[in-house]
Amino acid sequence: MDLEFTDEERAFREDVRKFLQRELPRDIAGKVAAGKDLERDDILRWQAILHARGWLAATWPKEHGGPGWSAVERHIFSEECALHSAPRLPPFGLNMLGPVLIRFGNDQQKREILPRILDGSDWWCQGYSEPGAGSDLASLRTRAVRDGDHYVVNGQKTWTTLGQYANKIFCLVRTSTQGKPQEGISFLLVDLDAPGVEMRPIRLIDGGHEVNEVFFTDVRVPVANLVGEENQGWTIAKYLLTHERTNIAGIGYATKELERFHRLAREITRDGRRLSDSPLHAARAAEIEAELEALRITNLRMLANARDGAAGGVESSLLKLKGTQVRQMLQNLYRSALGSQAAPIADELSENELTVPVDAARAAPVYFNHRKLSIFGGSNEIQRNIVAKELFKE
Amino acid sequence: MDLEFTDEERAFREDVRKFLQRELPRDIAGKVAAGKDLERDDILRWQAILHARGWLAATWPKEHGGPGWSAVERHIFSEECALHSAPRLPPFGLNMLGPVLIRFGNDQQKREILPRILDGSDWWCQGYSEPGAGSDLASLRTRAVRDGDHYVVNGQKTWTTLGQYANKIFCLVRTSTQGKPQEGISFLLVDLDAPGVEMRPIRLIDGGHEVNEVFFTDVRVPVANLVGEENQGWTIAKYLLTHERTNIAGIGYATKELERFHRLAREITRDGRRLSDSPLHAARAAEIEAELEALRITNLRMLANARDGAAGGVESSLLKLKGTQVRQMLQNLYRSALGSQAAPIADELSENELTVPVDAARAAPVYFNHRKLSIFGGSNEIQRNIVAKELFKE
Amino acid sequence: MDFNLSEDHQLLSDSLRRFLAENYDIETRNRTAYAAPFHAPETWSALAELGVIGAFVPEGQGGYGGTADDVAVIFEELGRGLCSEPMLGTLLGLRLLAALGQTDLAARVIDGETRVALAVSEPQVACDLSCLQATARCEGDVWRLSGRKSAVYGAPGADLVLVVARLADAGENAALGLFLIHAPESIAAPMIDGGGIADIVLDGLQAECLSTDCAELVEDALDLGRIALCAEAVGAMSHLIEITIDYLRQRKQFGRTLASFQALQHRVVDMVVEREQCRSITIAAVAAYGTPAQARTVSMAKNLIGRMGSWIAEEAIQLHGGIGMTWEYPGSHYAKRLVMIDHQLGDRNDHVLRMIRLKPGAPPAEAA
Amino acid sequence: MDFNLSEDHQLLSDSLRRFLAENYDIETRNRTAYAAPFHAPETWSALAELGVIGAFVPEGQGGYGGTADDVAVIFEELGRGLCSEPMLGTLLGLRLLAALGQTDLAARVIDGETRVALAVSEPQVACDLSCLQATARCEGDVWRLSGRKSAVYGAPGADLVLVVARLADAGENAALGLFLIHAPESIAAPMIDGGGIADIVLDGLQAECLSTDCAELVEDALDLGRIALCAEAVGAMSHLIEITIDYLRQRKQFGRTLASFQALQHRVVDMVVEREQCRSITIAAVAAYGTPAQARTVSMAKNLIGRMGSWIAEEAIQLHGGIGMTWEYPGSHYAKRLVMIDHQLGDRNDHVLRMIRLKPGAPPAEAA
């Protein structure tokens, strides 16, 4: 048994660190650290920097412009990005559509679309969920009816993250009502500028705008925008779901969050005692730290399995479950640490009117926002069903 | 809103206290406080004292030898008994068979059986559960076949508490296989001395002997021992389940257990600090105390409802759920407080070889034994099903 | 022993519930809750007219109520209706005005003409008044305050603010004084769960002295405020659980209603169990108010409500899935309120520590 | 990075697992586990022959192993097989004998001829060696011990007991010495989860001094013992979860297998998640052993295992229902072991406090 990274992997980590220290714009890292919303331009700026270094599309093979990293290198890279407060890259083009096209797309699609993801010409968003089909994706109802060289699309998608920044959307649409519900689904690329597409914001619990509804009314989509075969959409969707998700446990983020708590606890005094000297807070933090340290190893174990070619459907569910729990415990601890000062919406105060560190001022909205972790991307109940199916299979 | 007991109720509590202080034998209370097993004779001795005072059969009406108490008085009595470490009375004759006979028995049964419960001539035990029918009682398979003036009983019962002390058992038996499983069940009284009855001990997790298996092989039972009508057994069983269970939340026991923890914490030193000065233990105890105080009020609320004639099926499930949780938290806290000294089985040590207070020496076996609280008497999962059925009914 | 509402309380409770149901839907609420002045004068007048404010004060002091029971009945309905009007600050301030004989001011507050708030907590003080640092200094016959007050509920737009400050030059054990200032400037912001909050920089502010030894009165008012928050939480969690059950019964997945999934059913049952416990501990705190068990029982209640309120909020969001995360869905605002109640007037940890300070293991009040 | 067992470890693990499966069923185990001398010499010899004891000590000291990895591999299998032989005491004692150059004694322990135990904890000391009160006094060239040792694992019937005692007359910061006594009298009892434990009243006992400054060595041995307990817990919980799943698949209620109830399924999933976490934190502790992160990481492991082990035990009993409460069912003994591991060598709270003492918030070892 050996937990050590190889010399090459350590050297790689060093490279990543130096790069981040040198290239990651301070203003962007500051926003990330303070839990503020990023502008479209912030993300594009950071993507361009990564692209220039050849590190943008971590999961793509070299021939398509990826860095050709191993699973371990991808892990190291994303961990370091989190630790340096680099922005979380929207995964829709880079980690979802890209791999799908590389696996299922035709040559023209690869040639035309992949470079535009890399250089930021296109911002893709995802059209999977529908108001009546969240966890139960197979029941989706958005229709695409063939009409000559086009599909005519009607229906509604929802929970479309950062759709307001996007110009393109990939969708699961129903192209057949024959057979099992899964069998009549296709994977279709749609231009958001096309007539009949309308995007409306959904405001979330913390007041922020990060997801949207998308309405399709007689939208004409060229048949050339079909990825894979007609009615092959379910296979593609499943490929994406079981596709290795390096960063699903969010170790880097959690590590950063725990560190942030300790920093705050050293700064805050409450009822005559520094919070870091409060045994209840310290014990809670220590217990969460133990869980996080365990999760870090669990993540490495599963990473090593993946490297060694073992399948990992259940394992990514385990990481998702525990990873979201640990992060939510940390958000909870951090919010609690602020006491009564967690209540005001700090956006409305100028920074020099705050009596808490600027980084901490958004603790409550960030906590509420992160309740999504156990809901989106396959709720924790769905993850438990997946694991149970495996444990109790005949 | 008024939490106060009436003057009469307070006076009654004072009476009960004085009686307990005067009449409860010290040796018996000492065993109860230390979590030791009681002998048959200990319990009979205490029953005789209660009987002499007319306080033995708390739930029976006066005409049958009960004290004629209100629900509130019964509550006060059982709370004070727990606080004074009086033995828990076996409920089988007093709180189960007695009320059943009073409601469903014929005159002869009432006349012959009830006095023998009161004076200790008979010790009843319960034959409900079977190896294949625990929570799912309706699936029981012990058969009673009519043969002239007798039933011939064959089958097996299990989890028969204190059966080793008993000379009689009341059973649910299958007298018909027609219709729904519930419809073919009868309530039958069986003499444990009858030929063909065999009782075998079941040893529990803590090593103690408190439950048994009972085997019936061609046991002939007079038809006169049938309670109610043939095939009316399910109705009787349900009557018992929904019959008011005054002490289901176990407030008195829990209060005593919390007090016991604080006393121990003041005596024990661990790593240079008195346990009562350990913020982690103190905080845990305080949080459990808050839950217990809430439960005390919940219990009173439901008691007042019962007094006012409101139905209480769901309410007794709520009390059972939270009551067992609180007591199990307390058992857990108490066991933890002992550190490494919880490990030895103290029965094998003479009391002057112990370095912990005698009362605490059985903390671990008592903890393990009390895992039964959430299993026996309708598991907490069954209680949740009952409440859910009510919450989600159409 | 009687847990039923008195006839008067039933009437008050019913009329308040009806008023909020008919006049205060979630859109109305959200329009005022998150934008200055965090307050709708017409709602306020209506509440005053219903007798809500007057019920905070005993008859002898110009009100028509004043028991902890009165306060709890009202705040449970305010919680059920998710009312974000500045009622907590008014309760705290009015109690002190009335107790200190400021009859005229109190009467105007009761009528709804004047709004008052209480500035007690400071950036570094949650629960323990002995740690307060704001000071009051008497220069000639003028009192001047210095220091900073934070988490002043209902301060934005308040006509009167009462400030608790330590008397200067009186050494370690200096008494706490209570000072009145008129409509001070404040650093105001909306709370994430709705309603207005402010910091006040005292900075030499001139003030009228109402008391030179108010620590006990303030602690009593704060305990009553904690009871109010507990009752509010009970109302809010009752409503939130109700709409969660409704949602689970309507929403279908995999061809079945969510309500038919046993794992979800059991979680709702546990929420209901804790809601009953929260109601009970609030009753205990109400009963203990004004007795020697007051502080410790109120802290028990605030601890349990703090823990269970936020847990119920988290479970409710999770059981709803995505919809529970949206601003548009009323449940999300109830969930925020339940979580943030644990941040007001001391949180679960502050109150566990207070319980411990007040002697652990003391027997519950009633047993005596 | 490699989480596979080495070939040697795989071999050792397999042969130990096979040996226990074939020769150590639950009846055999329970016969020795709960009655003096809590030990079956034939089982002990067989384990010694398999190389189990020698694997606790490095080659340079007469063994053939000695890494934390060796220890964890062995104890995981001992846990899976619920072995109640006095292996923990032997590990602790042997490590010290070997490290202090007692080659001959160590060799006899390795061969299984001699049994050793370590008397370190005292009725009032769980985890913090600086609180030890037993003393050793040198009179002429004879050392005499006084005080009382408790929770000496494997002491009943042990040939050698090593005693940790403070050197007398050396003031506050007196060093800890290590002393050897032969087969002392002890106050022995079975542990509720099986195996023997004893108190030893030192009372002027004469002893051989092996070291006059052993604090660091003892702490290292204890940390290795904690790792052993963690690995044992991982083995035990793995087996317990397996038989729980088996039981749920077989047992029918209301005409369905228990395994088909979603609420029960979800609870088993949560148990599996925590089991994986427990395995991981044990790996972390193994990796940290001998590095500056040792103490803090071992405490993390002992804390997490303490919490999750007893939780898994409670859930397993609950999911079984009545049968899980019986002596006859093997699962009940696994459950007891899992709960009681939290009582050995410091519990969850002791180790959280140790983590805090060792600087909270220090970055995890590997990140450097």
Short mmCIF file of N, CA and C in Angstrom, two decimals, chain A residues 1-5 13 17 72 262 279 282-283 286-287 289-291 293-298 300-301 303-304 307-308 318 321-322 325 381 384-385 387-388 391-394, chain D residues 1-4 69 245 248-249 259 262 265-266 268-270 272-274 276-277 279-281 283-284 286-287 296 300 303-304 307-308 352 355-356 360-362 364 366-367:
data_model
loop_
_atom_site.label_atom_id
_atom_site.label_comp_id
_atom_site.label_asym_id
_atom_site.label_seq_id
_atom_site.Cartn_x
_atom_site.Cartn_y
_atom_site.Cartn_z
N MET A 1 0.84 -1.19 0.00
CA MET A 1 0.00 0.00 0.00
C MET A 1 0.88 1.25 0.00
N ASP A 2 0.48 2.20 -0.77
CA ASP A 2 1.36 3.35 -0.95
C ASP A 2 0.49 4.55 -1.32
N LEU A 3 0.49 5.54 -0.44
CA LEU A 3 -0.32 6.72 -0.72
C LEU A 3 0.41 7.79 -1.49
N GLU A 4 1.68 7.58 -1.67
CA GLU A 4 2.50 8.64 -2.26
C GLU A 4 2.20 8.79 -3.75
N PHE A 5 2.28 10.03 -4.18
CA PHE A 5 2.27 10.26 -5.62
C PHE A 5 3.66 9.98 -6.17
N ARG A 13 2.31 18.57 -9.90
CA ARG A 13 1.59 19.41 -8.94
C ARG A 13 2.31 20.75 -8.76
N ARG A 17 0.86 24.45 -9.47
CA ARG A 17 0.87 25.50 -8.45
C ARG A 17 1.51 26.78 -8.96
N VAL A 72 -4.99 10.66 -12.54
CA VAL A 72 -4.33 11.23 -11.36
C VAL A 72 -3.94 12.68 -11.63
N HIS A 262 -11.17 27.89 9.90
CA HIS A 262 -10.17 28.07 10.95
C HIS A 262 -9.63 29.50 10.95
N PRO A 279 -14.51 25.13 22.61
CA PRO A 279 -14.36 23.68 22.41
C PRO A 279 -15.44 23.09 21.52
N ALA A 282 -14.42 23.92 17.96
CA ALA A 282 -13.19 23.22 17.61
C ALA A 282 -13.44 21.73 17.44
N ALA A 283 -14.28 21.15 18.30
CA ALA A 283 -14.56 19.72 18.20
C ALA A 283 -15.32 19.41 16.93
N ALA A 286 -12.95 19.56 14.10
CA ALA A 286 -12.03 18.42 14.09
C ALA A 286 -12.74 17.17 13.56
N GLU A 287 -13.99 16.99 13.95
CA GLU A 287 -14.70 15.81 13.47
C GLU A 287 -14.97 15.88 11.97
N GLU A 289 -13.08 17.48 9.94
CA GLU A 289 -11.76 17.30 9.33
C GLU A 289 -11.45 15.81 9.17
N ALA A 290 -11.78 15.02 10.20
CA ALA A 290 -11.54 13.58 10.10
C ALA A 290 -12.32 12.98 8.93
N GLU A 291 -13.55 13.44 8.76
CA GLU A 291 -14.35 12.91 7.65
C GLU A 291 -13.78 13.34 6.30
N GLU A 293 -10.62 14.08 5.71
CA GLU A 293 -9.38 13.35 5.47
C GLU A 293 -9.70 11.93 4.96
N ALA A 294 -10.70 11.31 5.55
CA ALA A 294 -11.13 9.99 5.07
C ALA A 294 -11.59 10.08 3.62
N LEU A 295 -12.34 11.12 3.34
CA LEU A 295 -12.87 11.26 1.98
C LEU A 295 -11.75 11.47 0.96
N ARG A 296 -10.73 12.20 1.40
CA ARG A 296 -9.58 12.42 0.52
C ARG A 296 -8.97 11.07 0.12
N ILE A 297 -8.86 10.17 1.10
CA ILE A 297 -8.30 8.85 0.80
C ILE A 297 -9.29 8.02 -0.02
N THR A 298 -10.57 8.09 0.34
CA THR A 298 -11.57 7.37 -0.46
C THR A 298 -11.47 7.79 -1.92
N LEU A 300 -8.86 9.02 -3.47
CA LEU A 300 -7.63 8.48 -4.08
C LEU A 300 -7.80 6.99 -4.38
N ARG A 301 -8.44 6.27 -3.47
CA ARG A 301 -8.64 4.84 -3.70
C ARG A 301 -9.44 4.61 -4.97
N LEU A 303 -9.79 6.71 -7.40
CA LEU A 303 -8.97 7.20 -8.51
C LEU A 303 -8.01 6.10 -8.94
N ALA A 304 -7.37 5.44 -7.99
CA ALA A 304 -6.45 4.35 -8.31
C ALA A 304 -7.19 3.21 -8.99
N ARG A 307 -7.80 4.30 -12.48
CA ARG A 307 -6.53 4.20 -13.22
C ARG A 307 -6.25 2.75 -13.60
N ASP A 308 -6.58 1.83 -12.67
CA ASP A 308 -6.32 0.43 -12.94
C ASP A 308 -7.44 -0.23 -13.74
N LEU A 318 -20.92 6.90 -4.21
CA LEU A 318 -20.41 7.03 -2.84
C LEU A 318 -19.71 8.37 -2.66
N LEU A 321 -22.28 11.17 -2.53
CA LEU A 321 -23.00 11.21 -1.26
C LEU A 321 -22.16 11.85 -0.17
N LYS A 322 -20.99 11.29 0.06
CA LYS A 322 -20.19 11.75 1.18
C LYS A 322 -19.60 13.13 0.88
N GLN A 325 -22.16 15.68 1.60
CA GLN A 325 -22.40 15.79 3.04
C GLN A 325 -21.30 16.59 3.73
N GLU A 381 -30.78 10.97 -2.90
CA GLU A 381 -31.70 9.83 -2.82
C GLU A 381 -31.50 8.91 -4.03
N ARG A 384 -28.43 6.95 -3.54
CA ARG A 384 -28.65 5.83 -2.63
C ARG A 384 -29.37 4.69 -3.34
N ASN A 385 -30.32 5.04 -4.19
CA ASN A 385 -30.99 3.98 -4.96
C ASN A 385 -30.00 3.22 -5.83
N VAL A 387 -26.73 2.79 -5.38
CA VAL A 387 -25.88 1.92 -4.57
C VAL A 387 -26.68 0.73 -4.04
N ALA A 388 -27.92 1.00 -3.60
CA ALA A 388 -28.75 -0.09 -3.06
C ALA A 388 -28.98 -1.16 -4.12
N LEU A 391 -25.96 -3.23 -4.11
CA LEU A 391 -25.77 -4.03 -2.88
C LEU A 391 -26.76 -5.19 -2.79
N PHE A 392 -27.99 -4.93 -3.26
CA PHE A 392 -29.04 -5.93 -3.07
C PHE A 392 -29.36 -6.69 -4.34
N LYS A 393 -28.49 -6.57 -5.34
CA LYS A 393 -28.80 -7.28 -6.59
C LYS A 393 -28.75 -8.78 -6.36
N GLU A 394 -29.55 -9.49 -7.14
CA GLU A 394 -29.63 -10.96 -6.93
C GLU A 394 -28.33 -11.63 -7.37
N MET D 1 1.13 5.72 -6.00
CA MET D 1 -0.12 5.53 -5.30
C MET D 1 -0.64 4.13 -5.59
N ASP D 2 -0.80 3.34 -4.56
CA ASP D 2 -1.21 1.96 -4.77
C ASP D 2 -1.92 1.47 -3.51
N PHE D 3 -3.17 1.10 -3.65
CA PHE D 3 -3.94 0.67 -2.49
C PHE D 3 -4.11 -0.85 -2.44
N ASN D 4 -3.44 -1.53 -3.33
CA ASN D 4 -3.52 -2.98 -3.29
C ASN D 4 -2.58 -3.50 -2.21
N ASP D 69 1.43 -1.06 8.34
CA ASP D 69 0.72 -1.80 7.32
C ASP D 69 0.55 -3.27 7.72
N ILE D 245 -26.91 -7.51 5.26
CA ILE D 245 -27.49 -7.56 3.92
C ILE D 245 -28.08 -8.96 3.65
N LEU D 248 -31.37 -9.27 5.48
CA LEU D 248 -32.47 -8.50 4.88
C LEU D 248 -32.97 -9.18 3.60
N ARG D 249 -32.08 -9.86 2.91
CA ARG D 249 -32.50 -10.54 1.69
C ARG D 249 -33.32 -11.79 1.97
N ALA D 259 -35.31 -6.67 2.37
CA ALA D 259 -34.40 -5.97 1.45
C ALA D 259 -35.15 -5.11 0.46
N GLN D 262 -37.46 0.37 0.84
CA GLN D 262 -36.52 1.43 0.47
C GLN D 262 -35.89 2.11 1.68
N GLN D 265 -33.11 -0.05 2.75
CA GLN D 265 -32.02 0.01 1.77
C GLN D 265 -31.16 1.25 1.96
N HIS D 266 -31.83 2.39 2.09
CA HIS D 266 -31.07 3.64 2.19
C HIS D 266 -30.19 3.64 3.44
N VAL D 268 -28.81 1.00 4.82
CA VAL D 268 -27.65 0.14 4.56
C VAL D 268 -26.63 0.89 3.68
N VAL D 269 -27.12 1.63 2.72
CA VAL D 269 -26.20 2.39 1.87
C VAL D 269 -25.36 3.35 2.73
N ASP D 270 -26.01 4.03 3.64
CA ASP D 270 -25.26 4.96 4.49
C ASP D 270 -24.22 4.21 5.33
N VAL D 272 -22.64 1.53 4.37
CA VAL D 272 -21.55 1.18 3.46
C VAL D 272 -20.67 2.40 3.19
N VAL D 273 -21.30 3.54 3.01
CA VAL D 273 -20.52 4.77 2.81
C VAL D 273 -19.57 4.99 3.98
N GLU D 274 -20.08 4.83 5.19
CA GLU D 274 -19.22 5.09 6.36
C GLU D 274 -18.16 4.00 6.51
N GLU D 276 -16.64 2.57 4.07
CA GLU D 276 -15.56 2.96 3.16
C GLU D 276 -14.74 4.10 3.76
N GLN D 277 -15.42 5.02 4.40
CA GLN D 277 -14.73 6.14 5.05
C GLN D 277 -13.82 5.63 6.18
N ARG D 279 -12.46 2.68 6.37
CA ARG D 279 -11.31 2.03 5.74
C ARG D 279 -10.29 3.10 5.30
N SER D 280 -10.80 4.16 4.75
CA SER D 280 -9.91 5.21 4.24
C SER D 280 -9.13 5.89 5.36
N ILE D 281 -9.81 6.20 6.45
CA ILE D 281 -9.11 6.93 7.51
C ILE D 281 -8.09 6.01 8.16
N ILE D 283 -6.36 3.77 6.48
CA ILE D 283 -5.24 3.86 5.54
C ILE D 283 -4.44 5.13 5.80
N ALA D 284 -5.15 6.22 6.04
CA ALA D 284 -4.46 7.49 6.32
C ALA D 284 -3.59 7.38 7.56
N VAL D 286 -2.33 4.62 8.88
CA VAL D 286 -1.20 3.73 8.56
C VAL D 286 -0.11 4.53 7.86
N ALA D 287 -0.53 5.33 6.87
CA ALA D 287 0.45 6.08 6.10
C ALA D 287 1.15 7.14 6.94
N ARG D 296 -1.78 13.15 15.13
CA ARG D 296 -3.04 13.81 14.76
C ARG D 296 -3.87 12.93 13.84
N MET D 300 -7.56 11.29 14.41
CA MET D 300 -8.67 11.40 13.46
C MET D 300 -9.30 10.04 13.22
N ASN D 303 -11.16 8.70 16.26
CA ASN D 303 -12.42 9.43 16.43
C ASN D 303 -13.48 8.95 15.43
N LEU D 304 -13.12 8.91 14.18
CA LEU D 304 -14.10 8.56 13.16
C LEU D 304 -14.57 7.12 13.33
N ARG D 307 -16.93 6.85 16.29
CA ARG D 307 -18.29 7.31 16.01
C ARG D 307 -19.02 6.35 15.08
N MET D 308 -18.36 6.01 13.99
CA MET D 308 -19.06 5.25 12.96
C MET D 308 -19.20 3.78 13.32
N VAL D 352 -10.69 13.65 19.85
CA VAL D 352 -10.97 14.99 19.33
C VAL D 352 -10.18 16.02 20.14
N MET D 355 -6.67 15.89 19.00
CA MET D 355 -6.53 16.61 17.73
C MET D 355 -6.44 18.12 17.96
N ILE D 356 -7.30 18.61 18.84
CA ILE D 356 -7.32 20.05 19.10
C ILE D 356 -6.01 20.49 19.76
N PRO D 360 -5.34 22.66 15.79
CA PRO D 360 -6.41 22.51 14.82
C PRO D 360 -6.04 23.22 13.53
N GLY D 361 -6.55 22.68 12.46
CA GLY D 361 -6.42 23.38 11.19
C GLY D 361 -5.10 23.24 10.51
N ALA D 362 -4.19 22.44 11.10
CA ALA D 362 -2.95 22.17 10.37
C ALA D 362 -3.31 21.42 9.10
N PRO D 364 -3.45 18.73 6.13
CA PRO D 364 -3.22 17.28 6.15
C PRO D 364 -1.80 16.96 5.68
N GLU D 366 -0.31 14.95 3.66
CA GLU D 366 0.13 14.67 2.30
C GLU D 366 0.27 15.92 1.47
N ALA D 367 -0.59 16.90 1.74
CA ALA D 367 -0.66 18.07 0.87
C ALA D 367 0.71 18.72 0.68
#
